[in-house]
Coordinates of C-alpha atoms and ligand atoms in Angstrom, one line a residue:
X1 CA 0.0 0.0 0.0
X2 CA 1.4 3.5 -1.1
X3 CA 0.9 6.6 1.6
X4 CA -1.0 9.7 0.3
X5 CA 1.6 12.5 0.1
X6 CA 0.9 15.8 -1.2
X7 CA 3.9 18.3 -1.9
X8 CA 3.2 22.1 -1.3
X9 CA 6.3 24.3 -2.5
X10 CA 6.3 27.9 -1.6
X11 CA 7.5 30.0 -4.8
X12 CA 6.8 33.4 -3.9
X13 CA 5.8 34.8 -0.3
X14 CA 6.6 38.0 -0.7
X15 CA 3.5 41.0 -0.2
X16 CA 3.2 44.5 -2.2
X17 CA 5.3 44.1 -4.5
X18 CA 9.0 41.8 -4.9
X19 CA 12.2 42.7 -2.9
X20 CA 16.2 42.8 -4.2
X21 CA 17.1 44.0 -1.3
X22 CA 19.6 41.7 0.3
X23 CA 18.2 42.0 4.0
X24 CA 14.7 40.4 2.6
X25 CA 16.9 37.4 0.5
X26 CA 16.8 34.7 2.8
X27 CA 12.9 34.9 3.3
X28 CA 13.0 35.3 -0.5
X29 CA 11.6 38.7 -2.6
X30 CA 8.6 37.4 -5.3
X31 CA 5.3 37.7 -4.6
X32 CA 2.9 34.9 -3.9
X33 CA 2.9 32.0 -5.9
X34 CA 2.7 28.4 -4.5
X35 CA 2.3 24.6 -6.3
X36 CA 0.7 22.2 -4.4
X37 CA 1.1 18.4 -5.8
X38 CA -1.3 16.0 -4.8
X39 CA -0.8 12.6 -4.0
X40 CA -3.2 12.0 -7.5
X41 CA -0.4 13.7 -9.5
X42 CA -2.8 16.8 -9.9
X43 CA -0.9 20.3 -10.1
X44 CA -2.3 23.1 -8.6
X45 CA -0.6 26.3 -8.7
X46 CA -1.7 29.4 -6.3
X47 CA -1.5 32.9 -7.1
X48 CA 0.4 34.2 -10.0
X49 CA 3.6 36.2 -8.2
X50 CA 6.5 36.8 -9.7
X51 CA 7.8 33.4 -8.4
X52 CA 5.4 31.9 -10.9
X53 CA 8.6 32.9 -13.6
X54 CA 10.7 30.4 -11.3
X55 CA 8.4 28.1 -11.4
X56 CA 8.3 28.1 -14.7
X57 CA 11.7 27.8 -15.4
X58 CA 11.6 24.4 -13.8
X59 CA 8.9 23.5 -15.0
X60 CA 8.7 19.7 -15.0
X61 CA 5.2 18.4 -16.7
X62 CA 3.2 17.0 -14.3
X63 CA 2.3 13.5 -14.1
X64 CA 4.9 13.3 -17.6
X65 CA 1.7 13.3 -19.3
X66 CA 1.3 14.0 -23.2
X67 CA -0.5 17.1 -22.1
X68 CA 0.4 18.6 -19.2
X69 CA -2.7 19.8 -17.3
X70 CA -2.4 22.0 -14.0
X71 CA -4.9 24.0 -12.3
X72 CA -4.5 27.3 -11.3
X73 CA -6.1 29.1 -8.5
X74 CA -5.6 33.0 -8.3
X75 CA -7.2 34.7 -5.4
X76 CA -7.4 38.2 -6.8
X77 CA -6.4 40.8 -9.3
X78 CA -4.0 42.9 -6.9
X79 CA -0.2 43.1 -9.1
X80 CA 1.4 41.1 -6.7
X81 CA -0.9 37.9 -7.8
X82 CA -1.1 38.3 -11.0
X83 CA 2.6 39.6 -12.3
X84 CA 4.3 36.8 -13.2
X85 CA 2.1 34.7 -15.7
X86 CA 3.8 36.8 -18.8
X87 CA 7.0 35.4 -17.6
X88 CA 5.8 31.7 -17.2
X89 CA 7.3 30.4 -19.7
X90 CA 4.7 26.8 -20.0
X91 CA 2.1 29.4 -21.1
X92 CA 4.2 29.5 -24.3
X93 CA 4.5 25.7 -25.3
X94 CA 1.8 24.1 -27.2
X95 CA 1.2 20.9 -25.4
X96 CA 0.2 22.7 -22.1
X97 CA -3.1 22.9 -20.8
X98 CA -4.0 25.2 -18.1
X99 CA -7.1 25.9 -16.0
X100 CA -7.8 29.3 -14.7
X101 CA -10.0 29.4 -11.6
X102 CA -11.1 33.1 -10.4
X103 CA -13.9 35.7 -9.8
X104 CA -15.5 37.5 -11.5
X105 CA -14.8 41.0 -10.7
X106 CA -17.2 44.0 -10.8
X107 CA -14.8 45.9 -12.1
X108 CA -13.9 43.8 -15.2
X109 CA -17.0 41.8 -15.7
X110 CA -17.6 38.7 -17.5
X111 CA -14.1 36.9 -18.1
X112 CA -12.4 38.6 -15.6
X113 CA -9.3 36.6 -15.5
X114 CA -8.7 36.6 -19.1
X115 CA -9.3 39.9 -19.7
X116 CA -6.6 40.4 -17.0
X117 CA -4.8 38.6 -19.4
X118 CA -5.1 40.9 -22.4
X119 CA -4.8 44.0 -20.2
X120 CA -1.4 43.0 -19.2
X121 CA -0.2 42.1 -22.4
X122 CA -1.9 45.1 -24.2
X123 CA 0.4 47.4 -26.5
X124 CA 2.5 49.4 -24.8
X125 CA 3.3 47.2 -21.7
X126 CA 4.3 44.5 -23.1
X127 CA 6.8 43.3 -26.0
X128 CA 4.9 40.3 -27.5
X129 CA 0.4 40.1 -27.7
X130 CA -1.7 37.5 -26.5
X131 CA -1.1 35.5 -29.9
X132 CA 2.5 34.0 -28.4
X133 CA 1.1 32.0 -25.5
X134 CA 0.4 28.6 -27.3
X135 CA -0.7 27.1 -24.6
X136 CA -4.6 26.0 -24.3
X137 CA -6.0 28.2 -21.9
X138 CA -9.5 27.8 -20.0
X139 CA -10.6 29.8 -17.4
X140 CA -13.9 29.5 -14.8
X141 CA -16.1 31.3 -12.7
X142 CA -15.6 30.6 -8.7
X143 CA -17.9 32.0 -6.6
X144 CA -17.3 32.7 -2.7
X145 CA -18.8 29.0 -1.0
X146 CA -18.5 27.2 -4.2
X147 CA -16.9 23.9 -4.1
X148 CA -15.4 22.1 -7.0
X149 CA -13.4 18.5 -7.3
X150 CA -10.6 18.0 -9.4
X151 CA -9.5 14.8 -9.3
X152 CA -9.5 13.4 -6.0
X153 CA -8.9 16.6 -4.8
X154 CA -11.8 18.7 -3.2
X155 CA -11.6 22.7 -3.4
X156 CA -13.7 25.2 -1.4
X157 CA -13.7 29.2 -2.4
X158 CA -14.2 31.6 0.5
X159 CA -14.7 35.4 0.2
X160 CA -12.3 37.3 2.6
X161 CA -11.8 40.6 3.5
X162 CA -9.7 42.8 1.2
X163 CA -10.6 45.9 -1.5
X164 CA -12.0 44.8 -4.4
X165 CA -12.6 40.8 -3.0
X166 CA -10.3 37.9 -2.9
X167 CA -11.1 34.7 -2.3
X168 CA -9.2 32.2 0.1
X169 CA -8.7 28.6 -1.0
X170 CA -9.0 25.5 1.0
X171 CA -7.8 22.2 -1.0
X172 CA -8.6 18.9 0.7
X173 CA -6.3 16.0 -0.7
X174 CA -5.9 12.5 0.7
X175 CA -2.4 13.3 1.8
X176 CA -4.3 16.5 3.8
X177 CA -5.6 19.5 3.7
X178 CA -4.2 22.9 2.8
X179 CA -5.9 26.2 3.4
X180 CA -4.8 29.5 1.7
X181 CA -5.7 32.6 3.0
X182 CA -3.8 35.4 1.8
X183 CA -5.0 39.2 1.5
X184 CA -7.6 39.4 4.7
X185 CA -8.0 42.0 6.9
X186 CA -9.6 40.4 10.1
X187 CA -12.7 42.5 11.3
X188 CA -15.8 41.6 9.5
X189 CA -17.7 39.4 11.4
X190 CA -18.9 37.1 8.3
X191 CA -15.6 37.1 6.7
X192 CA -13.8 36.2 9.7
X193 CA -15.6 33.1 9.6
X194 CA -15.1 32.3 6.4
X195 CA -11.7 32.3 7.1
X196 CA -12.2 30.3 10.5
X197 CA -14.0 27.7 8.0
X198 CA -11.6 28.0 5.6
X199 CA -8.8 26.9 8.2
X200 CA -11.1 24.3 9.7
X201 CA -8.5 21.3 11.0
X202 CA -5.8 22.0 8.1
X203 CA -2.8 20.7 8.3
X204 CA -1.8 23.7 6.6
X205 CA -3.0 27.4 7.3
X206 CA -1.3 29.6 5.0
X207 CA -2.1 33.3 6.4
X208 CA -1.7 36.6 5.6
X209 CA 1.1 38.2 8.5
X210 CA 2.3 41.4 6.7
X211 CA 2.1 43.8 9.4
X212 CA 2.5 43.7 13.0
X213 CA -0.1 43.6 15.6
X214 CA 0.6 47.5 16.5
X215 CA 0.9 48.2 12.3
X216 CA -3.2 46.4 12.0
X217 CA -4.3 48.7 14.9
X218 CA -3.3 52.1 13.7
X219 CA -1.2 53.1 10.4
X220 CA -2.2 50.2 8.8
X221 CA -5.8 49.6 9.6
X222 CA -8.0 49.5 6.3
X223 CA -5.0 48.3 4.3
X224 CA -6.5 44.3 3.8
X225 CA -4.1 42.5 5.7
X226 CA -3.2 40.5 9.3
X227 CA -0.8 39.8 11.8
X228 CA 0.8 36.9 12.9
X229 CA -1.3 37.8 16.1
X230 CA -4.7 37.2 14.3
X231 CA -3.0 34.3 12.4
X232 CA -2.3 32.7 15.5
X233 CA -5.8 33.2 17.1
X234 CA -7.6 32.0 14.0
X235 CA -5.7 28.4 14.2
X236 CA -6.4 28.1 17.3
X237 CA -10.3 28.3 16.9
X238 CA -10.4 26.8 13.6
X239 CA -7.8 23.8 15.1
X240 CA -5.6 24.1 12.3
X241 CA -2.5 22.2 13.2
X242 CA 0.3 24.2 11.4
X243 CA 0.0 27.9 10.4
X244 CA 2.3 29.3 7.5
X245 CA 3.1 33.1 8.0
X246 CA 2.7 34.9 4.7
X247 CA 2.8 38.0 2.3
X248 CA 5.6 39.6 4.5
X249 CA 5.7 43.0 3.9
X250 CA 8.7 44.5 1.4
X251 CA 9.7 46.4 4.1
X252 CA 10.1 43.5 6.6
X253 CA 13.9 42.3 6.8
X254 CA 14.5 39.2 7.4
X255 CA 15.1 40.3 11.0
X256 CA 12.1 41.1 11.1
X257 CA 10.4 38.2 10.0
X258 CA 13.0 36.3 12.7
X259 CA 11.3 38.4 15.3
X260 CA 7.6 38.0 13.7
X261 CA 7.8 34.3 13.9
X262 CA 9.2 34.1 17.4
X263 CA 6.5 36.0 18.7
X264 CA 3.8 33.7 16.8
X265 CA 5.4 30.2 18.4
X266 CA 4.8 32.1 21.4
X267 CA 1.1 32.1 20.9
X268 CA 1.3 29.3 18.4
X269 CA 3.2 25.2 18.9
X270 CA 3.4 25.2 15.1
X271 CA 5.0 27.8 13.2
X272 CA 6.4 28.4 10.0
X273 CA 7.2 31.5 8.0
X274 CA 6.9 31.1 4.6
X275 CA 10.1 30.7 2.6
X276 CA 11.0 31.1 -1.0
X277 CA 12.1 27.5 -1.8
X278 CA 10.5 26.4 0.9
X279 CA 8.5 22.5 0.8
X280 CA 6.0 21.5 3.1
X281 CA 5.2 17.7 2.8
X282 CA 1.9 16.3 3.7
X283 CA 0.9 12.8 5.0
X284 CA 4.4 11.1 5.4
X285 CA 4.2 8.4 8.0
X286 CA 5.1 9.0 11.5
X287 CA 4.9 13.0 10.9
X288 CA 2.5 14.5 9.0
X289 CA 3.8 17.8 8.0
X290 CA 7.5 18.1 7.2
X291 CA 9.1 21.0 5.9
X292 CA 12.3 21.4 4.0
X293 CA 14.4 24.1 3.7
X294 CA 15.9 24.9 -0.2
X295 CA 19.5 23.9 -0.1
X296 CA 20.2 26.0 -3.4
X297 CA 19.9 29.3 -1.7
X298 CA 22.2 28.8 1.2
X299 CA 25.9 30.0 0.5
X300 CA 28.8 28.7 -1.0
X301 CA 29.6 25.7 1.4
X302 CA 32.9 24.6 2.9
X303 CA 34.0 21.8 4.7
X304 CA 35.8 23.1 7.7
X305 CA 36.5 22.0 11.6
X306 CA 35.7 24.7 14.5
X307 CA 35.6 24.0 18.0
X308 CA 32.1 25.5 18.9
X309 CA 29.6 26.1 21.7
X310 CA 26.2 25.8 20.3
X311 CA 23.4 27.3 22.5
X312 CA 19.7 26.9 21.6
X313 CA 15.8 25.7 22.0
X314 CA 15.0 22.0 21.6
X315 CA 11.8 20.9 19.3
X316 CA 10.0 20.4 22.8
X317 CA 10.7 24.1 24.0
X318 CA 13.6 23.7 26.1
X319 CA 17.1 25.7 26.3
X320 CA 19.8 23.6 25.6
X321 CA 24.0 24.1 25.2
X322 CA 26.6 21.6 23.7
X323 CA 30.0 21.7 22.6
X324 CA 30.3 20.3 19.2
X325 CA 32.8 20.9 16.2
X326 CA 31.4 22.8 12.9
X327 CA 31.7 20.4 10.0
X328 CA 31.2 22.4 7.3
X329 CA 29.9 26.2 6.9
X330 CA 28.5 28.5 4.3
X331 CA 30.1 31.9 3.3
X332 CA 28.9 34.9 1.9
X333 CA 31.2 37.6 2.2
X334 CA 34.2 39.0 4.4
X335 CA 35.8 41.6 5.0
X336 CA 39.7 41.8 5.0
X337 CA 42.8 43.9 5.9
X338 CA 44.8 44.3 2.5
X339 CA 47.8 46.3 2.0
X340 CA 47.1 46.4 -1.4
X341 CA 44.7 48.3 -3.1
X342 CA 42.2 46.0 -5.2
X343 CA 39.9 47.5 -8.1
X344 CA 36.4 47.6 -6.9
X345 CA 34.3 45.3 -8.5
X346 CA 37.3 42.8 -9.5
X347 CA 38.2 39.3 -8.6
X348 CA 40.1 38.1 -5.9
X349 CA 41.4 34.7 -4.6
X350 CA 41.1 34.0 -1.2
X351 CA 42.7 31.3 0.8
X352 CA 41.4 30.5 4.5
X353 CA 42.9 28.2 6.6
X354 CA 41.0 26.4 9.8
X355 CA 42.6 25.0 12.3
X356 CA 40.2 21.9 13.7
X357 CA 40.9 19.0 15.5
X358 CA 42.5 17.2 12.2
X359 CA 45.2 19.9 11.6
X360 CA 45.0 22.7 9.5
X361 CA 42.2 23.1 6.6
X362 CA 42.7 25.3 4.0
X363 CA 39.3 26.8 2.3
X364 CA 39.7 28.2 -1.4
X365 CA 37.2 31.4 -2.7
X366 CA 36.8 33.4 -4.8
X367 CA 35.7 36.4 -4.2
X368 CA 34.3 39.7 -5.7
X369 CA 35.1 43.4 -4.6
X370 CA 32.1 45.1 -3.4
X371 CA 33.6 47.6 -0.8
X372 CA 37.3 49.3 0.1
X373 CA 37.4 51.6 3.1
X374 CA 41.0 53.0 2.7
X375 CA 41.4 54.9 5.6
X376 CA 40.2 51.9 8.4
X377 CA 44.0 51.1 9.7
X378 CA 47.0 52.6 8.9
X379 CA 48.5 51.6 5.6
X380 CA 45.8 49.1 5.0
X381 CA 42.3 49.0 3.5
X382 CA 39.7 47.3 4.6
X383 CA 38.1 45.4 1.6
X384 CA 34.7 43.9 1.5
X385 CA 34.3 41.0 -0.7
X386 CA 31.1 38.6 -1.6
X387 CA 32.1 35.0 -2.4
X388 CA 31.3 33.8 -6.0
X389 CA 32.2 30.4 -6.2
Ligands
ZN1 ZN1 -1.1 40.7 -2.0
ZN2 ZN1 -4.2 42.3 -2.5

């Protein structure tokens, strides 16, 4: 007998609008876009981000199918849903079949989705017309409290509160169920429980936290979004058993976010905030939600040996401290004392050695100029490089 496991894979958790900057990077900078495989082989893709070009760039057909069907859901018309799908590339190649689900807005009418579509792609805001995408293309209707099955898979559309509509999505799979709630402002008695219906004893809550509890209450109040707080509160009542903190704000570091999630495990047992690269699996045996943190965006890695002290908080909540040896580590940058001069923005070799417990280890970089502060130390310059390779 083969266990039901659905795979949810976070592609874009960023709110507003995407972030380069490199203090939002490790909590990632598109906007919301997320794939959920069920354990049926059906695709399903939420929200149309930016990280719906990543997506697509490794893009893998589901099922390996002839044609490759997936479903998209798109909660609402705001840029930060809808900006990637002229950079997904599938929507290009002929064999592809993709179903739209959305509502219709009052603002756009009949078609709302496709005509979306055409806007984005009109002359002058875009280089090629509606003619290049290939791909077939069907779109439908969803309704707040409709419910639709694809596959094995069961789908339920909830209004929430947020200008101009969105809906919240909650997918039940055999593998588990996964609510998405993004874009809400809690408040409204009748959309508050929606969402508490739409979270209903997930496994996953996926939850609007863009501002803080303070922001919601005063500046930000009116704006259509939550706080981990409310997040928090809602998983509680609705006994979802793992809440997913989402659409961080482009002005939330990652610091920030650090901060936003220790707060919520305070209130919460089970925390995550969502990650680009990020995996959530569903119905594995023994646990039932595992998540996995991408390995391609952590830094150039090194095997080293360092003696260190490791302080921190076990899985059940309690401080612990052990002395342990680093085995290997992950670089980004450093900055070093040169009497020379390098260009800025040139190469430069570097060659670490760490002493360990096995003798001395030498680490080879390369590394790129991205700062020189002449004046730091007599007769040298203190150089800032970022590791390349
Ligand atoms: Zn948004
Ligand atoms: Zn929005």
């Amino acid at each position: 007998m083969t266990v039901p496991i659905a795979k949810l894979s976070f592609w874009g958790v960023r709110g507003s609008t995407p972030t380069v900057d490199p203090a939002t990077w490790r909590y990632g900078g598109n906007t919301p876009c997320l794939e959920l495989i069920a354990p049926d082989g059906t695709q399903f893709i939420l929200d149309c981000g930016t990280g719906l070009r990543m997506l697509g760039s490794r893009w893998a057909a589901p099922n390996g199918g002839k044609t490759a069907e997936t479903h998209i859901l798109v909660t609402h018309y705001h840029w930060d849903h809808i900006q990637g799908i002229p950079f997904f590339s599938p929507l290009y190649v002929e064999n592809n079949e993709f179903h739209f689900y959305s509502f219709r807005s009052k603002f756009l009418g009949r078609d709302s989705l496709k005509q979306v579509f055409e806007a984005q792609m009109a002359m002058p805001y875009f280089p090629v017309d509606m003619s290049a995408m290939s791909a077939k293309r069907k779109f439908k209707e969803v309704d707040g409290g409709d419910s639709l099955k694809v596959g094995e898979n069961k789908i339920t559309a909830q209004w929430l509160n947020h200008p101009q509509g969105c809906l919240g999505f909650r997918i039940e799979t055999p593998a588990g169920t996964v609510a998405y709630a993004t874009d809400n402002e809690p408040g409204d008695a009748k959309l508050d429980e929606n969402l508490r219906e739409l979270a209903a004893g997930a496994d996953i809550f996926i939850n609007d936290a863009q501002f803080t509890p303070e922001q919601l209450e005063t500046t930000r109040k009116g704006w259509g979004h939550s706080s981990w707080l409310e997040g928090a509160k809602v998983a509680r009542q609705a006994g979802a058993k793992t809440l997913v903190l989402f659409h961080h704000d482009p002005d939330s570091t990652d610091r920030m976010v650090d901060a936003i999630l220790r707060q919520a495990r305070e209130e919460f047992d089970s925390v995550f905030a969502a990650s680009e690269g990020m995996v959530v699996t569903l119905g594995a045996p023994g646990d039932r939600v595992q998540a996995h943190m991408p390995g391609t965006r952590t830094a150039l890695r090194r095997e080293a040996q360092f003696h260190a002290k490791v302080c921190g908080v076990t899985e059940g909540g309690k401080d612990f401290e052990e002395e342990t040896m680093v085995r290997d580590i992950s670089l980004q940058g450093a900055l070093i004392s040169l009497k020379h001069m390098p260009r800025l923005q040139s190469e430069l070799q570097v060659t670490m050695e760490a002493p360990g417990a096995d003798g001395v280890q030498t680490m080879k970089l390369r590394g790129y100029v991205v700062r020189i502060d002449a004046g730091a130390e007599k007769g040298h310059s203190a150089v800032g490089v970022v590791f390349t390779d």
